[in-house]
mmCIF file of C-alpha atoms in Angstrom:
data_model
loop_
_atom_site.group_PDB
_atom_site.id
_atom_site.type_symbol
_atom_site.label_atom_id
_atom_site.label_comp_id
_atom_site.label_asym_id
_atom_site.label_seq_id
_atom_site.Cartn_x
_atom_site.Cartn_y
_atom_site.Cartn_z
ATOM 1 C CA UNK A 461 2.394 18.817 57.596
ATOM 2 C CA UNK A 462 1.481 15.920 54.816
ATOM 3 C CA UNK A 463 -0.310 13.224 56.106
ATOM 4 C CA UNK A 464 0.004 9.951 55.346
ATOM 5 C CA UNK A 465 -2.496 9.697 53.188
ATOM 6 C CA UNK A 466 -1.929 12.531 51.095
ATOM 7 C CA UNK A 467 1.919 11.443 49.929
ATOM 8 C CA UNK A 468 0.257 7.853 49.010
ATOM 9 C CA UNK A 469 -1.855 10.259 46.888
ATOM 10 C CA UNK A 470 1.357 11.658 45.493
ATOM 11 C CA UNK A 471 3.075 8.540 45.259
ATOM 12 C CA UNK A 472 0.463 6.866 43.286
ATOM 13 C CA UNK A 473 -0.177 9.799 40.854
ATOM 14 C CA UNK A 474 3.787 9.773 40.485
ATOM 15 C CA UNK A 475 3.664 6.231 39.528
ATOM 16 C CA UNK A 476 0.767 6.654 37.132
ATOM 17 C CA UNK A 477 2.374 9.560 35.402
ATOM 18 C CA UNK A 478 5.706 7.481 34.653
ATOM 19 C CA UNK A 479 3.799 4.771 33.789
ATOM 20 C CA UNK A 480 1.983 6.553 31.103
ATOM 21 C CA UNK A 481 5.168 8.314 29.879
ATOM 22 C CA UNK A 482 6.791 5.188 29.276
ATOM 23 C CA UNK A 483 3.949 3.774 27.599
ATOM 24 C CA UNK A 484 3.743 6.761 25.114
ATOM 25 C CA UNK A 485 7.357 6.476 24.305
ATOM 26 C CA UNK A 486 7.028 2.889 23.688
ATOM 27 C CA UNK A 487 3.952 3.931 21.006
ATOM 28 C CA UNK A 488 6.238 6.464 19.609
ATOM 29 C CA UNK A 489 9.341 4.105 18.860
ATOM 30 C CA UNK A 490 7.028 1.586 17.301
ATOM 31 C CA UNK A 491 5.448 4.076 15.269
ATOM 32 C CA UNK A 492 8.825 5.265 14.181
ATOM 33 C CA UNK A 493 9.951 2.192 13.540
ATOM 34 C CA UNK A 494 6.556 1.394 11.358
ATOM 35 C CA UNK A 495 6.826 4.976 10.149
ATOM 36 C CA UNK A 496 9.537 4.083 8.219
ATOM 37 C CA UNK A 497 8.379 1.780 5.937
ATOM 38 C CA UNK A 498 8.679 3.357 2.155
ATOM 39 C CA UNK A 499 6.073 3.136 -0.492
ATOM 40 C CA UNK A 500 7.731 1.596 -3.603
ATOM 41 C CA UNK A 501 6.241 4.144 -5.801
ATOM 42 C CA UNK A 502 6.719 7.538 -3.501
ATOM 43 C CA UNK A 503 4.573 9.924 -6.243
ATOM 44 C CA UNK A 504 1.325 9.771 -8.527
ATOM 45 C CA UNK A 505 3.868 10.047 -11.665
ATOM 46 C CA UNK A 506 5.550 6.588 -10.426
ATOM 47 C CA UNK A 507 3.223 4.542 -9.638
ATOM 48 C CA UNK A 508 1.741 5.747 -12.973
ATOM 49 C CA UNK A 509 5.098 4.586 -14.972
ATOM 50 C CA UNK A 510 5.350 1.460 -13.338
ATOM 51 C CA UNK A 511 1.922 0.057 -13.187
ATOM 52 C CA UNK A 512 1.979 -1.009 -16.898
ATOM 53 C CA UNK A 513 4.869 -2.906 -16.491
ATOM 54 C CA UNK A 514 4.423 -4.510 -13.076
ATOM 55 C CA UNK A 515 0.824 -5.527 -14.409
ATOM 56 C CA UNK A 516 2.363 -7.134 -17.910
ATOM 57 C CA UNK A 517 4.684 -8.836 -15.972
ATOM 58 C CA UNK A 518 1.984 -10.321 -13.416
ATOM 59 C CA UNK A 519 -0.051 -10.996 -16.259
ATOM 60 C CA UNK A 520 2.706 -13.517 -17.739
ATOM 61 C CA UNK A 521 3.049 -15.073 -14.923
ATOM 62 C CA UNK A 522 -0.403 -16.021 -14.517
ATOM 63 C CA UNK A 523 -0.599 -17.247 -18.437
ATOM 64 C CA UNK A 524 -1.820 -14.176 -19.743
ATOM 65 C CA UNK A 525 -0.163 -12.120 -22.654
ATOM 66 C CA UNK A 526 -0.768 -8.610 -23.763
ATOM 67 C CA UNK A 527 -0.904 -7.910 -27.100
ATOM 68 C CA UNK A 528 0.518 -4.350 -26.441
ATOM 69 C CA UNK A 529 1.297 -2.426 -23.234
ATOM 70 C CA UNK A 530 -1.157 -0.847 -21.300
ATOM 71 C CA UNK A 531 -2.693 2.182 -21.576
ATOM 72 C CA UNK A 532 -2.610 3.948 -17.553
ATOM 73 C CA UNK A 533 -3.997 7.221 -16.686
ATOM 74 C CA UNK A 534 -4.345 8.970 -13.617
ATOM 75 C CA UNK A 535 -7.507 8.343 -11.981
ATOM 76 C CA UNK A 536 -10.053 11.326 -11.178
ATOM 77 C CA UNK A 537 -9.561 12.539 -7.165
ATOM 78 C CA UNK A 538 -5.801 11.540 -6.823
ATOM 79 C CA UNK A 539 -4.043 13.444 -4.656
ATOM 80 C CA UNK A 540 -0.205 13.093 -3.417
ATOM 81 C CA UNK A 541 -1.378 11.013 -0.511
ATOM 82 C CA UNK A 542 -3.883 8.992 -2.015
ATOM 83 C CA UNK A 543 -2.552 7.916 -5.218
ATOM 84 C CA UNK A 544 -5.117 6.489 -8.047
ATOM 85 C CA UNK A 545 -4.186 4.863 -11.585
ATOM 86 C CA UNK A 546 -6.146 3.117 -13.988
ATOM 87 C CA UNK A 547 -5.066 0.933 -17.009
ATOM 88 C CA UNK A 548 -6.668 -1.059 -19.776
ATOM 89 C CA UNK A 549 -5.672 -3.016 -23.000
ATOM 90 C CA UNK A 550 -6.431 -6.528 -24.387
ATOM 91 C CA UNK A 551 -4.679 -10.367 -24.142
ATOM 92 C CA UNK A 552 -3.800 -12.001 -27.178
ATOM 93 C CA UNK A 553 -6.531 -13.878 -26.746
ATOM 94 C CA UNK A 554 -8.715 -10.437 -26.559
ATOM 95 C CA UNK A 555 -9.526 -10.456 -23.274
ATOM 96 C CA UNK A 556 -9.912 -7.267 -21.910
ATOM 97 C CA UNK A 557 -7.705 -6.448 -19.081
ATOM 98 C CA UNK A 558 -8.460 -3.693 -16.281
ATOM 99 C CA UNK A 559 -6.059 -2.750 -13.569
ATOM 100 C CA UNK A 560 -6.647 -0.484 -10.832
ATOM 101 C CA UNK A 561 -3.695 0.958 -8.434
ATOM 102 C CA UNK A 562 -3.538 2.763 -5.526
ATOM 103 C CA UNK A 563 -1.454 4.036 -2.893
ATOM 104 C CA UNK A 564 -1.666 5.592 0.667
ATOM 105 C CA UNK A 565 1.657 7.417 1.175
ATOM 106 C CA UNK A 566 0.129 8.114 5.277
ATOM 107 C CA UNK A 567 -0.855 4.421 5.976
ATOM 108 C CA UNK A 568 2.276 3.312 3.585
ATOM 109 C CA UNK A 569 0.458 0.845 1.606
ATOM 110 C CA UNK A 570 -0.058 0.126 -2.072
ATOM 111 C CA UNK A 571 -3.097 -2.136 -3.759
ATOM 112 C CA UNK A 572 -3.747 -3.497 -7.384
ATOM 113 C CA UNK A 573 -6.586 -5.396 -8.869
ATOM 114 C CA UNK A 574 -6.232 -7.295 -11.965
ATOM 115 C CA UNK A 575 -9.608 -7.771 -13.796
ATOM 116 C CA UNK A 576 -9.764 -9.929 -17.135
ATOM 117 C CA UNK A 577 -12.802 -9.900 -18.849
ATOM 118 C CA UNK A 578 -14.510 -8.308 -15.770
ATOM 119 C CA UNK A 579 -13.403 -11.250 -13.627
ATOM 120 C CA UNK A 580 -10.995 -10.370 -11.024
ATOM 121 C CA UNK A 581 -7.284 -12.114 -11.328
ATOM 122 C CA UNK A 582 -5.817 -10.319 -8.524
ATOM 123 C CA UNK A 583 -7.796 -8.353 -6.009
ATOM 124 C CA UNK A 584 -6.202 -6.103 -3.588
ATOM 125 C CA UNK A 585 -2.697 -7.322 -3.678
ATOM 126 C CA UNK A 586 -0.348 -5.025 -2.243
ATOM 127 C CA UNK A 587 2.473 -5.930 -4.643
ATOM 128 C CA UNK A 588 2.362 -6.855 -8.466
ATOM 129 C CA UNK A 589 5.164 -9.063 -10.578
ATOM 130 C CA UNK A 590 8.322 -7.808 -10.169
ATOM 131 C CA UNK A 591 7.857 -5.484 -7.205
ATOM 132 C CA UNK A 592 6.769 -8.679 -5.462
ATOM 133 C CA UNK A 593 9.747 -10.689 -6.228
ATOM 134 C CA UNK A 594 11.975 -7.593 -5.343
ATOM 135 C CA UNK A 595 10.232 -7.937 -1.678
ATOM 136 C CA UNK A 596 10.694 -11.497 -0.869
ATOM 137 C CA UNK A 597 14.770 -10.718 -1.828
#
């Protein structure tokens, strides 16, 4: 026969072990929820064709022209989950321009510096001209 004790053992460890189930499917529907959250450029070859023009067009919003489009490549170590461009060309006013973007397809994120003449213009933003605009919407 169970003594008293023992079933408040059981009781308890019942208790804890809902508690923790509904605790884990609380994590789970939040990370679903956060899960699906898109990157706006979902492959390497994207984000390479739109980081010239997303760049130009932050550029001209900020003041700065370009006397032709960018020149992007795809950056040394890029992998489909950790996406890496690079870009460079020159302002009318020959400044040199450098932009770097990335993207995290697991953490769902994307980041782009803007450096002219070395200096940075935009550090680390996680959206760029258009693409911003397209967000706010």
């Amino acid at each position: 026969m169970a003594t008293l004790n023992s079933v408040r053992k059981l009781v308890a460890a019942v208790v804890a072990l809902i508690g923790t189930v509904m605790i884990c499917a609380v994590l789970a529907g939040l990370l679903m929820i956060f899960e699906s959250e898109e990157l706006r450029h979902k492959s390497q070859t994207a984000l390479l064709a739109a980081t010239p023009t997303i760049a130009g067009d932050e550029l001209r919003s900020r003041g700065h022209y370009l006397e032709r489009p960018l020149t992007c490549w795809s950056l040394p170590g890029h992998t489909k989950r950790h996406m890496r461009v690079g870009c460079s060309g020159s302002t009318t006013d020959r400044k040199r321009v450098q932009v770097i973007g990335a993207a995290e397809d697991k953490r769902k994120e994307e980041y782009f510096t803007i450096l002219l003449n070395g200096r940075p213009l935009v550090q680390n933003a996680n959206c760029l001209g258009a693409d911003c605009r397209r967000k706010k919407d």
